[in-house]
Amino acid sequence: VLAGLRAALHEVFGTPSPRGLRFAIQGVGEVGAKIARLLSAEGAHVAVADLDESAIERLLQQEPGIEVLPPERLLDAPADVF
């Protein structure tokens, strides 16, 4: 997933780096949470939403800087990549 994301970033933004870009991730189960953590660690701004509040809590314990939005607001959030 991350390799495909980097290829898409390179194609659209001219660099595979997520640094400085805004990402919106709907669902932070195993895959979504891992992607959110990796992007945040590389300097991206990450906003997430999930109906499962325990999944959000687990993610925030590991990456407290991630922005959490209500699911109904995620589509309207400013983002370079959804």
PDB file of N, CA, C and O in Angstrom:
ATOM      1  N   VAL A   1       0.830  -1.187   0.000  1.00  0.00           N
ATOM      2  CA  VAL A   1       0.000   0.000   0.000  1.00  0.00           C
ATOM      3  C   VAL A   1       0.872   1.247   0.000  1.00  0.00           C
ATOM      4  O   VAL A   1       0.627   2.188  -0.751  1.00  0.00           O
ATOM      5  N   LEU A   2       1.886   1.259   0.847  1.00  0.00           N
ATOM      6  CA  LEU A   2       2.731   2.445   0.940  1.00  0.00           C
ATOM      7  C   LEU A   2       3.526   2.667  -0.341  1.00  0.00           C
ATOM      8  O   LEU A   2       3.687   3.814  -0.779  1.00  0.00           O
ATOM      9  N   ALA A   3       3.987   1.605  -0.987  1.00  0.00           N
ATOM     10  CA  ALA A   3       4.729   1.755  -2.249  1.00  0.00           C
ATOM     11  C   ALA A   3       3.831   2.353  -3.325  1.00  0.00           C
ATOM     12  O   ALA A   3       4.255   3.234  -4.088  1.00  0.00           O
ATOM     13  N   GLY A   4       2.596   1.901  -3.393  1.00  0.00           N
ATOM     14  CA  GLY A   4       1.645   2.466  -4.350  1.00  0.00           C
ATOM     15  C   GLY A   4       1.347   3.923  -4.049  1.00  0.00           C
ATOM     16  O   GLY A   4       1.233   4.747  -4.966  1.00  0.00           O
ATOM     17  N   LEU A   5       1.226   4.253  -2.785  1.00  0.00           N
ATOM     18  CA  LEU A   5       0.975   5.630  -2.381  1.00  0.00           C
ATOM     19  C   LEU A   5       2.144   6.525  -2.781  1.00  0.00           C
ATOM     20  O   LEU A   5       1.952   7.619  -3.312  1.00  0.00           O
ATOM     21  N   ARG A   6       3.358   6.045  -2.547  1.00  0.00           N
ATOM     22  CA  ARG A   6       4.543   6.830  -2.925  1.00  0.00           C
ATOM     23  C   ARG A   6       4.606   7.055  -4.439  1.00  0.00           C
ATOM     24  O   ARG A   6       4.963   8.140  -4.889  1.00  0.00           O
ATOM     25  N   ALA A   7       4.265   6.023  -5.213  1.00  0.00           N
ATOM     26  CA  ALA A   7       4.253   6.162  -6.670  1.00  0.00           C
ATOM     27  C   ALA A   7       3.225   7.209  -7.100  1.00  0.00           C
ATOM     28  O   ALA A   7       3.496   8.042  -7.978  1.00  0.00           O
ATOM     29  N   ALA A   8       2.059   7.190  -6.477  1.00  0.00           N
ATOM     30  CA  ALA A   8       1.023   8.168  -6.803  1.00  0.00           C
ATOM     31  C   ALA A   8       1.455   9.582  -6.401  1.00  0.00           C
ATOM     32  O   ALA A   8       1.240  10.540  -7.148  1.00  0.00           O
ATOM     33  N   LEU A   9       2.082   9.721  -5.233  1.00  0.00           N
ATOM     34  CA  LEU A   9       2.573  11.029  -4.800  1.00  0.00           C
ATOM     35  C   LEU A   9       3.597  11.567  -5.789  1.00  0.00           C
ATOM     36  O   LEU A   9       3.583  12.749  -6.145  1.00  0.00           O
ATOM     37  N   HIS A  10       4.488  10.703  -6.235  1.00  0.00           N
ATOM     38  CA  HIS A  10       5.512  11.115  -7.200  1.00  0.00           C
ATOM     39  C   HIS A  10       4.866  11.577  -8.503  1.00  0.00           C
ATOM     40  O   HIS A  10       5.253  12.600  -9.071  1.00  0.00           O
ATOM     41  N   GLU A  11       3.873  10.854  -8.961  1.00  0.00           N
ATOM     42  CA  GLU A  11       3.189  11.194 -10.210  1.00  0.00           C
ATOM     43  C   GLU A  11       2.442  12.533 -10.094  1.00  0.00           C
ATOM     44  O   GLU A  11       2.500  13.363 -10.994  1.00  0.00           O
ATOM     45  N   VAL A  12       1.767  12.740  -8.992  1.00  0.00           N
ATOM     46  CA  VAL A  12       0.924  13.929  -8.837  1.00  0.00           C
ATOM     47  C   VAL A  12       1.700  15.142  -8.325  1.00  0.00           C
ATOM     48  O   VAL A  12       1.521  16.260  -8.815  1.00  0.00           O
ATOM     49  N   PHE A  13       2.576  14.929  -7.336  1.00  0.00           N
ATOM     50  CA  PHE A  13       3.251  16.047  -6.678  1.00  0.00           C
ATOM     51  C   PHE A  13       4.729  16.177  -7.040  1.00  0.00           C
ATOM     52  O   PHE A  13       5.400  17.095  -6.582  1.00  0.00           O
ATOM     53  N   GLY A  14       5.254  15.223  -7.802  1.00  0.00           N
ATOM     54  CA  GLY A  14       6.651  15.296  -8.219  1.00  0.00           C
ATOM     55  C   GLY A  14       7.646  14.778  -7.203  1.00  0.00           C
ATOM     56  O   GLY A  14       8.852  14.868  -7.401  1.00  0.00           O
ATOM     57  N   THR A  15       7.161  14.225  -6.116  1.00  0.00           N
ATOM     58  CA  THR A  15       8.024  13.655  -5.080  1.00  0.00           C
ATOM     59  C   THR A  15       7.280  12.527  -4.378  1.00  0.00           C
ATOM     60  O   THR A  15       6.068  12.630  -4.177  1.00  0.00           O
ATOM     61  N   PRO A  16       7.980  11.478  -3.992  1.00  0.00           N
ATOM     62  CA  PRO A  16       7.313  10.403  -3.254  1.00  0.00           C
ATOM     63  C   PRO A  16       7.123  10.707  -1.764  1.00  0.00           C
ATOM     64  O   PRO A  16       6.489   9.957  -1.052  1.00  0.00           O
ATOM     65  N   SER A  17       7.651  11.840  -1.327  1.00  0.00           N
ATOM     66  CA  SER A  17       7.584  12.174   0.095  1.00  0.00           C
ATOM     67  C   SER A  17       6.219  12.745   0.472  1.00  0.00           C
ATOM     68  O   SER A  17       5.712  13.650  -0.191  1.00  0.00           O
ATOM     69  N   PRO A  18       5.658  12.275   1.582  1.00  0.00           N
ATOM     70  CA  PRO A  18       4.393  12.842   2.065  1.00  0.00           C
ATOM     71  C   PRO A  18       4.579  14.096   2.917  1.00  0.00           C
ATOM     72  O   PRO A  18       3.598  14.722   3.310  1.00  0.00           O
ATOM     73  N   ARG A  19       5.834  14.479   3.178  1.00  0.00           N
ATOM     74  CA  ARG A  19       6.111  15.610   4.076  1.00  0.00           C
ATOM     75  C   ARG A  19       5.366  16.860   3.621  1.00  0.00           C
ATOM     76  O   ARG A  19       5.438  17.255   2.471  1.00  0.00           O
ATOM     77  N   GLY A  20       4.630  17.450   4.555  1.00  0.00           N
ATOM     78  CA  GLY A  20       3.927  18.693   4.302  1.00  0.00           C
ATOM     79  C   GLY A  20       2.563  18.540   3.639  1.00  0.00           C
ATOM     80  O   GLY A  20       1.841  19.518   3.514  1.00  0.00           O
ATOM     81  N   LEU A  21       2.215  17.343   3.219  1.00  0.00           N
ATOM     82  CA  LEU A  21       0.915  17.126   2.595  1.00  0.00           C
ATOM     83  C   LEU A  21      -0.124  16.771   3.652  1.00  0.00           C
ATOM     84  O   LEU A  21       0.203  16.274   4.727  1.00  0.00           O
ATOM     85  N   ARG A  22      -1.387  17.008   3.309  1.00  0.00           N
ATOM     86  CA  ARG A  22      -2.501  16.699   4.212  1.00  0.00           C
ATOM     87  C   ARG A  22      -3.202  15.442   3.706  1.00  0.00           C
ATOM     88  O   ARG A  22      -3.595  15.382   2.541  1.00  0.00           O
ATOM     89  N   PHE A  23      -3.344  14.458   4.577  1.00  0.00           N
ATOM     90  CA  PHE A  23      -3.976  13.186   4.247  1.00  0.00           C
ATOM     91  C   PHE A  23      -5.225  12.999   5.093  1.00  0.00           C
ATOM     92  O   PHE A  23      -5.218  13.294   6.290  1.00  0.00           O
ATOM     93  N   ALA A  24      -6.283  12.486   4.482  1.00  0.00           N
ATOM     94  CA  ALA A  24      -7.501  12.123   5.200  1.00  0.00           C
ATOM     95  C   ALA A  24      -7.665  10.612   5.064  1.00  0.00           C
ATOM     96  O   ALA A  24      -7.641  10.081   3.948  1.00  0.00           O
ATOM     97  N   ILE A  25      -7.799   9.931   6.183  1.00  0.00           N
ATOM     98  CA  ILE A  25      -7.906   8.467   6.187  1.00  0.00           C
ATOM     99  C   ILE A  25      -9.196   8.070   6.896  1.00  0.00           C
ATOM    100  O   ILE A  25      -9.405   8.400   8.063  1.00  0.00           O
ATOM    101  N   GLN A  26     -10.035   7.375   6.167  1.00  0.00           N
ATOM    102  CA  GLN A  26     -11.292   6.895   6.733  1.00  0.00           C
ATOM    103  C   GLN A  26     -11.111   5.436   7.135  1.00  0.00           C
ATOM    104  O   GLN A  26     -10.882   4.576   6.300  1.00  0.00           O
ATOM    105  N   GLY A  27     -11.196   5.191   8.419  1.00  0.00           N
ATOM    106  CA  GLY A  27     -11.003   3.837   8.948  1.00  0.00           C
ATOM    107  C   GLY A  27      -9.579   3.628   9.412  1.00  0.00           C
ATOM    108  O   GLY A  27      -8.643   3.747   8.635  1.00  0.00           O
ATOM    109  N   VAL A  28      -9.423   3.368  10.706  1.00  0.00           N
ATOM    110  CA  VAL A  28      -8.085   3.169  11.271  1.00  0.00           C
ATOM    111  C   VAL A  28      -7.981   1.801  11.930  1.00  0.00           C
ATOM    112  O   VAL A  28      -7.548   1.669  13.069  1.00  0.00           O
ATOM    113  N   GLY A  29      -8.378   0.798  11.162  1.00  0.00           N
ATOM    114  CA  GLY A  29      -8.140  -0.583  11.583  1.00  0.00           C
ATOM    115  C   GLY A  29      -6.662  -0.874  11.388  1.00  0.00           C
ATOM    116  O   GLY A  29      -5.828   0.030  11.430  1.00  0.00           O
ATOM    117  N   GLU A  30      -6.318  -2.089  11.127  1.00  0.00           N
ATOM    118  CA  GLU A  30      -4.903  -2.465  10.996  1.00  0.00           C
ATOM    119  C   GLU A  30      -4.181  -1.678   9.906  1.00  0.00           C
ATOM    120  O   GLU A  30      -3.128  -1.113  10.131  1.00  0.00           O
ATOM    121  N   VAL A  31      -4.742  -1.646   8.704  1.00  0.00           N
ATOM    122  CA  VAL A  31      -4.070  -0.981   7.582  1.00  0.00           C
ATOM    123  C   VAL A  31      -4.122   0.533   7.725  1.00  0.00           C
ATOM    124  O   VAL A  31      -3.095   1.214   7.621  1.00  0.00           O
ATOM    125  N   GLY A  32      -5.311   1.087   7.959  1.00  0.00           N
ATOM    126  CA  GLY A  32      -5.440   2.533   8.064  1.00  0.00           C
ATOM    127  C   GLY A  32      -4.594   3.131   9.177  1.00  0.00           C
ATOM    128  O   GLY A  32      -3.970   4.182   8.999  1.00  0.00           O
ATOM    129  N   ALA A  33      -4.550   2.470  10.320  1.00  0.00           N
ATOM    130  CA  ALA A  33      -3.755   2.975  11.446  1.00  0.00           C
ATOM    131  C   ALA A  33      -2.268   2.935  11.118  1.00  0.00           C
ATOM    132  O   ALA A  33      -1.531   3.882  11.430  1.00  0.00           O
ATOM    133  N   LYS A  34      -1.822   1.871  10.483  1.00  0.00           N
ATOM    134  CA  LYS A  34      -0.397   1.769  10.148  1.00  0.00           C
ATOM    135  C   LYS A  34      -0.010   2.846   9.139  1.00  0.00           C
ATOM    136  O   LYS A  34       1.030   3.503   9.286  1.00  0.00           O
ATOM    137  N   ILE A  35      -0.841   3.047   8.130  1.00  0.00           N
ATOM    138  CA  ILE A  35      -0.566   4.091   7.142  1.00  0.00           C
ATOM    139  C   ILE A  35      -0.550   5.464   7.826  1.00  0.00           C
ATOM    140  O   ILE A  35       0.328   6.290   7.565  1.00  0.00           O
ATOM    141  N   ALA A  36      -1.514   5.711   8.703  1.00  0.00           N
ATOM    142  CA  ALA A  36      -1.570   6.990   9.416  1.00  0.00           C
ATOM    143  C   ALA A  36      -0.301   7.217  10.227  1.00  0.00           C
ATOM    144  O   ALA A  36       0.268   8.322  10.200  1.00  0.00           O
ATOM    145  N   ARG A  37       0.164   6.195  10.941  1.00  0.00           N
ATOM    146  CA  ARG A  37       1.387   6.327  11.752  1.00  0.00           C
ATOM    147  C   ARG A  37       2.602   6.599  10.867  1.00  0.00           C
ATOM    148  O   ARG A  37       3.424   7.477  11.175  1.00  0.00           O
ATOM    149  N   LEU A  38       2.732   5.864   9.770  1.00  0.00           N
ATOM    150  CA  LEU A  38       3.893   6.032   8.879  1.00  0.00           C
ATOM    151  C   LEU A  38       3.896   7.415   8.238  1.00  0.00           C
ATOM    152  O   LEU A  38       4.935   8.074   8.173  1.00  0.00           O
ATOM    153  N   LEU A  39       2.735   7.861   7.769  1.00  0.00           N
ATOM    154  CA  LEU A  39       2.658   9.185   7.150  1.00  0.00           C
ATOM    155  C   LEU A  39       2.978  10.281   8.159  1.00  0.00           C
ATOM    156  O   LEU A  39       3.723  11.217   7.860  1.00  0.00           O
ATOM    157  N   SER A  40       2.428  10.172   9.348  1.00  0.00           N
ATOM    158  CA  SER A  40       2.691  11.160  10.386  1.00  0.00           C
ATOM    159  C   SER A  40       4.175  11.207  10.740  1.00  0.00           C
ATOM    160  O   SER A  40       4.759  12.282  10.879  1.00  0.00           O
ATOM    161  N   ALA A  41       4.794  10.041  10.841  1.00  0.00           N
ATOM    162  CA  ALA A  41       6.218   9.972  11.170  1.00  0.00           C
ATOM    163  C   ALA A  41       7.085  10.608  10.083  1.00  0.00           C
ATOM    164  O   ALA A  41       8.188  11.074  10.360  1.00  0.00           O
ATOM    165  N   GLU A  42       6.568  10.652   8.853  1.00  0.00           N
ATOM    166  CA  GLU A  42       7.322  11.240   7.742  1.00  0.00           C
ATOM    167  C   GLU A  42       6.974  12.705   7.507  1.00  0.00           C
ATOM    168  O   GLU A  42       7.362  13.286   6.501  1.00  0.00           O
ATOM    169  N   GLY A  43       6.225  13.306   8.424  1.00  0.00           N
ATOM    170  CA  GLY A  43       5.982  14.734   8.351  1.00  0.00           C
ATOM    171  C   GLY A  43       4.706  15.162   7.664  1.00  0.00           C
ATOM    172  O   GLY A  43       4.515  16.344   7.382  1.00  0.00           O
ATOM    173  N   ALA A  44       3.813  14.230   7.405  1.00  0.00           N
ATOM    174  CA  ALA A  44       2.521  14.578   6.815  1.00  0.00           C
ATOM    175  C   ALA A  44       1.550  14.985   7.916  1.00  0.00           C
ATOM    176  O   ALA A  44       1.668  14.550   9.060  1.00  0.00           O
ATOM    177  N   HIS A  45       0.582  15.816   7.552  1.00  0.00           N
ATOM    178  CA  HIS A  45      -0.522  16.113   8.463  1.00  0.00           C
ATOM    179  C   HIS A  45      -1.595  15.072   8.173  1.00  0.00           C
ATOM    180  O   HIS A  45      -2.025  14.927   7.025  1.00  0.00           O
ATOM    181  N   VAL A  46      -2.020  14.361   9.189  1.00  0.00           N
ATOM    182  CA  VAL A  46      -2.973  13.264   9.009  1.00  0.00           C
ATOM    183  C   VAL A  46      -4.237  13.526   9.806  1.00  0.00           C
ATOM    184  O   VAL A  46      -4.183  13.785  11.013  1.00  0.00           O
ATOM    185  N   ALA A  47      -5.381  13.449   9.115  1.00  0.00           N
ATOM    186  CA  ALA A  47      -6.688  13.515   9.767  1.00  0.00           C
ATOM    187  C   ALA A  47      -7.366  12.170   9.549  1.00  0.00           C
ATOM    188  O   ALA A  47      -7.304  11.611   8.449  1.00  0.00           O
ATOM    189  N   VAL A  48      -7.974  11.630  10.583  1.00  0.00           N
ATOM    190  CA  VAL A  48      -8.621  10.323  10.496  1.00  0.00           C
ATOM    191  C   VAL A  48     -10.034  10.382  11.038  1.00  0.00           C
ATOM    192  O   VAL A  48     -10.391  11.277  11.802  1.00  0.00           O
ATOM    193  N   ALA A  49     -10.817   9.389  10.616  1.00  0.00           N
ATOM    194  CA  ALA A  49     -12.160   9.205  11.158  1.00  0.00           C
ATOM    195  C   ALA A  49     -12.451   7.716  11.194  1.00  0.00           C
ATOM    196  O   ALA A  49     -11.978   6.966  10.335  1.00  0.00           O
ATOM    197  N   ASP A  50     -13.208   7.303  12.193  1.00  0.00           N
ATOM    198  CA  ASP A  50     -13.617   5.906  12.311  1.00  0.00           C
ATOM    199  C   ASP A  50     -14.808   5.850  13.263  1.00  0.00           C
ATOM    200  O   ASP A  50     -14.845   6.592  14.241  1.00  0.00           O
ATOM    201  N   LEU A  51     -15.744   4.988  12.965  1.00  0.00           N
ATOM    202  CA  LEU A  51     -16.879   4.802  13.866  1.00  0.00           C
ATOM    203  C   LEU A  51     -16.483   4.060  15.131  1.00  0.00           C
ATOM    204  O   LEU A  51     -17.138   4.192  16.171  1.00  0.00           O
ATOM    205  N   ASP A  52     -15.391   3.302  15.056  1.00  0.00           N
ATOM    206  CA  ASP A  52     -14.906   2.516  16.190  1.00  0.00           C
ATOM    207  C   ASP A  52     -13.996   3.395  17.054  1.00  0.00           C
ATOM    208  O   ASP A  52     -12.825   3.592  16.732  1.00  0.00           O
ATOM    209  N   GLU A  53     -14.547   3.928  18.126  1.00  0.00           N
ATOM    210  CA  GLU A  53     -13.773   4.827  18.978  1.00  0.00           C
ATOM    211  C   GLU A  53     -12.576   4.148  19.632  1.00  0.00           C
ATOM    212  O   GLU A  53     -11.565   4.793  19.900  1.00  0.00           O
ATOM    213  N   SER A  54     -12.654   2.848  19.871  1.00  0.00           N
ATOM    214  CA  SER A  54     -11.506   2.153  20.455  1.00  0.00           C
ATOM    215  C   SER A  54     -10.344   2.108  19.465  1.00  0.00           C
ATOM    216  O   SER A  54      -9.181   2.181  19.871  1.00  0.00           O
ATOM    217  N   ALA A  55     -10.629   2.024  18.183  1.00  0.00           N
ATOM    218  CA  ALA A  55      -9.568   2.052  17.169  1.00  0.00           C
ATOM    219  C   ALA A  55      -8.889   3.422  17.160  1.00  0.00           C
ATOM    220  O   ALA A  55      -7.659   3.522  17.063  1.00  0.00           O
ATOM    221  N   ILE A  56      -9.682   4.466  17.288  1.00  0.00           N
ATOM    222  CA  ILE A  56      -9.137   5.828  17.363  1.00  0.00           C
ATOM    223  C   ILE A  56      -8.259   5.968  18.604  1.00  0.00           C
ATOM    224  O   ILE A  56      -7.147   6.500  18.537  1.00  0.00           O
ATOM    225  N   GLU A  57      -8.734   5.478  19.730  1.00  0.00           N
ATOM    226  CA  GLU A  57      -7.962   5.570  20.977  1.00  0.00           C
ATOM    227  C   GLU A  57      -6.629   4.839  20.866  1.00  0.00           C
ATOM    228  O   GLU A  57      -5.604   5.347  21.315  1.00  0.00           O
ATOM    229  N   ARG A  58      -6.638   3.649  20.272  1.00  0.00           N
ATOM    230  CA  ARG A  58      -5.386   2.891  20.097  1.00  0.00           C
ATOM    231  C   ARG A  58      -4.396   3.672  19.235  1.00  0.00           C
ATOM    232  O   ARG A  58      -3.204   3.737  19.530  1.00  0.00           O
ATOM    233  N   LEU A  59      -4.895   4.273  18.157  1.00  0.00           N
ATOM    234  CA  LEU A  59      -4.023   5.046  17.278  1.00  0.00           C
ATOM    235  C   LEU A  59      -3.442   6.250  18.013  1.00  0.00           C
ATOM    236  O   LEU A  59      -2.242   6.522  17.922  1.00  0.00           O
ATOM    237  N   LEU A  60      -4.271   6.973  18.747  1.00  0.00           N
ATOM    238  CA  LEU A  60      -3.803   8.169  19.439  1.00  0.00           C
ATOM    239  C   LEU A  60      -2.809   7.855  20.551  1.00  0.00           C
ATOM    240  O   LEU A  60      -1.978   8.700  20.889  1.00  0.00           O
ATOM    241  N   GLN A  61      -2.871   6.662  21.117  1.00  0.00           N
ATOM    242  CA  GLN A  61      -1.874   6.268  22.115  1.00  0.00           C
ATOM    243  C   GLN A  61      -0.492   6.174  21.472  1.00  0.00           C
ATOM    244  O   GLN A  61       0.511   6.456  22.107  1.00  0.00           O
ATOM    245  N   GLN A  62      -0.455   5.799  20.207  1.00  0.00           N
ATOM    246  CA  GLN A  62       0.825   5.655  19.507  1.00  0.00           C
ATOM    247  C   GLN A  62       1.236   6.923  18.771  1.00  0.00           C
ATOM    248  O   GLN A  62       2.417   7.192  18.630  1.00  0.00           O
ATOM    249  N   GLU A  63       0.272   7.680  18.258  1.00  0.00           N
ATOM    250  CA  GLU A  63       0.524   8.916  17.503  1.00  0.00           C
ATOM    251  C   GLU A  63      -0.425  10.004  17.970  1.00  0.00           C
ATOM    252  O   GLU A  63      -1.447  10.262  17.335  1.00  0.00           O
ATOM    253  N   PRO A  64      -0.121  10.663  19.076  1.00  0.00           N
ATOM    254  CA  PRO A  64      -1.061  11.653  19.625  1.00  0.00           C
ATOM    255  C   PRO A  64      -1.255  12.887  18.758  1.00  0.00           C
ATOM    256  O   PRO A  64      -2.214  13.622  18.945  1.00  0.00           O
ATOM    257  N   GLY A  65      -0.404  13.122  17.779  1.00  0.00           N
ATOM    258  CA  GLY A  65      -0.515  14.318  16.945  1.00  0.00           C
ATOM    259  C   GLY A  65      -1.482  14.193  15.779  1.00  0.00           C
ATOM    260  O   GLY A  65      -1.697  15.160  15.049  1.00  0.00           O
ATOM    261  N   ILE A  66      -2.076  13.048  15.608  1.00  0.00           N
ATOM    262  CA  ILE A  66      -3.010  12.852  14.503  1.00  0.00           C
ATOM    263  C   ILE A  66      -4.343  13.510  14.834  1.00  0.00           C
ATOM    264  O   ILE A  66      -4.848  13.408  15.941  1.00  0.00           O
ATOM    265  N   GLU A  67      -4.889  14.190  13.840  1.00  0.00           N
ATOM    266  CA  GLU A  67      -6.173  14.878  14.018  1.00  0.00           C
ATOM    267  C   GLU A  67      -7.324  13.885  13.845  1.00  0.00           C
ATOM    268  O   GLU A  67      -7.332  13.095  12.906  1.00  0.00           O
ATOM    269  N   VAL A  68      -8.285  13.948  14.735  1.00  0.00           N
ATOM    270  CA  VAL A  68      -9.461  13.074  14.663  1.00  0.00           C
ATOM    271  C   VAL A  68     -10.678  13.932  14.314  1.00  0.00           C
ATOM    272  O   VAL A  68     -10.915  14.960  14.942  1.00  0.00           O
ATOM    273  N   LEU A  69     -11.409  13.481  13.306  1.00  0.00           N
ATOM    274  CA  LEU A  69     -12.620  14.175  12.884  1.00  0.00           C
ATOM    275  C   LEU A  69     -13.805  13.234  12.958  1.00  0.00           C
ATOM    276  O   LEU A  69     -13.642  12.022  12.805  1.00  0.00           O
ATOM    277  N   PRO A  70     -14.999  13.772  13.141  1.00  0.00           N
ATOM    278  CA  PRO A  70     -16.183  12.921  13.039  1.00  0.00           C
ATOM    279  C   PRO A  70     -16.280  12.391  11.601  1.00  0.00           C
ATOM    280  O   PRO A  70     -15.930  13.108  10.658  1.00  0.00           O
ATOM    281  N   PRO A  71     -16.736  11.163  11.425  1.00  0.00           N
ATOM    282  CA  PRO A  71     -16.807  10.594  10.078  1.00  0.00           C
ATOM    283  C   PRO A  71     -17.548  11.470   9.068  1.00  0.00           C
ATOM    284  O   PRO A  71     -17.139  11.573   7.919  1.00  0.00           O
ATOM    285  N   GLU A  72     -18.585  12.152   9.512  1.00  0.00           N
ATOM    286  CA  GLU A  72     -19.358  12.976   8.582  1.00  0.00           C
ATOM    287  C   GLU A  72     -18.620  14.244   8.136  1.00  0.00           C
ATOM    288  O   GLU A  72     -19.020  14.906   7.189  1.00  0.00           O
ATOM    289  N   ARG A  73     -17.525  14.593   8.793  1.00  0.00           N
ATOM    290  CA  ARG A  73     -16.745  15.788   8.425  1.00  0.00           C
ATOM    291  C   ARG A  73     -15.494  15.466   7.622  1.00  0.00           C
ATOM    292  O   ARG A  73     -14.881  16.372   7.051  1.00  0.00           O
ATOM    293  N   LEU A  74     -15.095  14.209   7.565  1.00  0.00           N
ATOM    294  CA  LEU A  74     -13.828  13.863   6.920  1.00  0.00           C
ATOM    295  C   LEU A  74     -13.806  14.238   5.442  1.00  0.00           C
ATOM    296  O   LEU A  74     -12.803  14.742   4.943  1.00  0.00           O
ATOM    297  N   LEU A  75     -14.896  14.015   4.736  1.00  0.00           N
ATOM    298  CA  LEU A  75     -14.926  14.325   3.304  1.00  0.00           C
ATOM    299  C   LEU A  75     -14.795  15.810   3.030  1.00  0.00           C
ATOM    300  O   LEU A  75     -14.369  16.213   1.957  1.00  0.00           O
ATOM    301  N   ASP A  76     -15.157  16.639   3.988  1.00  0.00           N
ATOM    302  CA  ASP A  76     -15.054  18.095   3.825  1.00  0.00           C
ATOM    303  C   ASP A  76     -13.743  18.662   4.355  1.00  0.00           C
ATOM    304  O   ASP A  76     -13.498  19.854   4.214  1.00  0.00           O
ATOM    305  N   ALA A  77     -12.922  17.830   4.955  1.00  0.00           N
ATOM    306  CA  ALA A  77     -11.655  18.299   5.524  1.00  0.00           C
ATOM    307  C   ALA A  77     -10.689  18.653   4.403  1.00  0.00           C
ATOM    308  O   ALA A  77     -10.667  18.008   3.362  1.00  0.00           O
ATOM    309  N   PRO A  78      -9.896  19.706   4.605  1.00  0.00           N
ATOM    310  CA  PRO A  78      -8.886  20.028   3.598  1.00  0.00           C
ATOM    311  C   PRO A  78      -7.853  18.901   3.526  1.00  0.00           C
ATOM    312  O   PRO A  78      -7.287  18.514   4.546  1.00  0.00           O
ATOM    313  N   ALA A  79      -7.667  18.358   2.349  1.00  0.00           N
ATOM    314  CA  ALA A  79      -6.728  17.243   2.193  1.00  0.00           C
ATOM    315  C   ALA A  79      -6.159  17.237   0.776  1.00  0.00           C
ATOM    316  O   ALA A  79      -6.877  17.526  -0.186  1.00  0.00           O
ATOM    317  N   ASP A  80      -4.885  16.907   0.669  1.00  0.00           N
ATOM    318  CA  ASP A  80      -4.260  16.694  -0.632  1.00  0.00           C
ATOM    319  C   ASP A  80      -4.542  15.294  -1.129  1.00  0.00           C
ATOM    320  O   ASP A  80      -4.618  15.061  -2.336  1.00  0.00           O
ATOM    321  N   VAL A  81      -4.661  14.362  -0.179  1.00  0.00           N
ATOM    322  CA  VAL A  81      -4.881  12.948  -0.516  1.00  0.00           C
ATOM    323  C   VAL A  81      -5.938  12.393   0.415  1.00  0.00           C
ATOM    324  O   VAL A  81      -5.860  12.561   1.631  1.00  0.00           O
ATOM    325  N   PHE A  82      -6.945  11.714  -0.155  1.00  0.00           N
ATOM    326  CA  PHE A  82      -7.975  11.067   0.646  1.00  0.00           C
ATOM    327  C   PHE A  82      -7.858   9.572   0.424  1.00  0.00           C
ATOM    328  O   PHE A  82      -7.776   9.090  -0.663  1.00  0.00           O
TER     329      PHE A  82
END
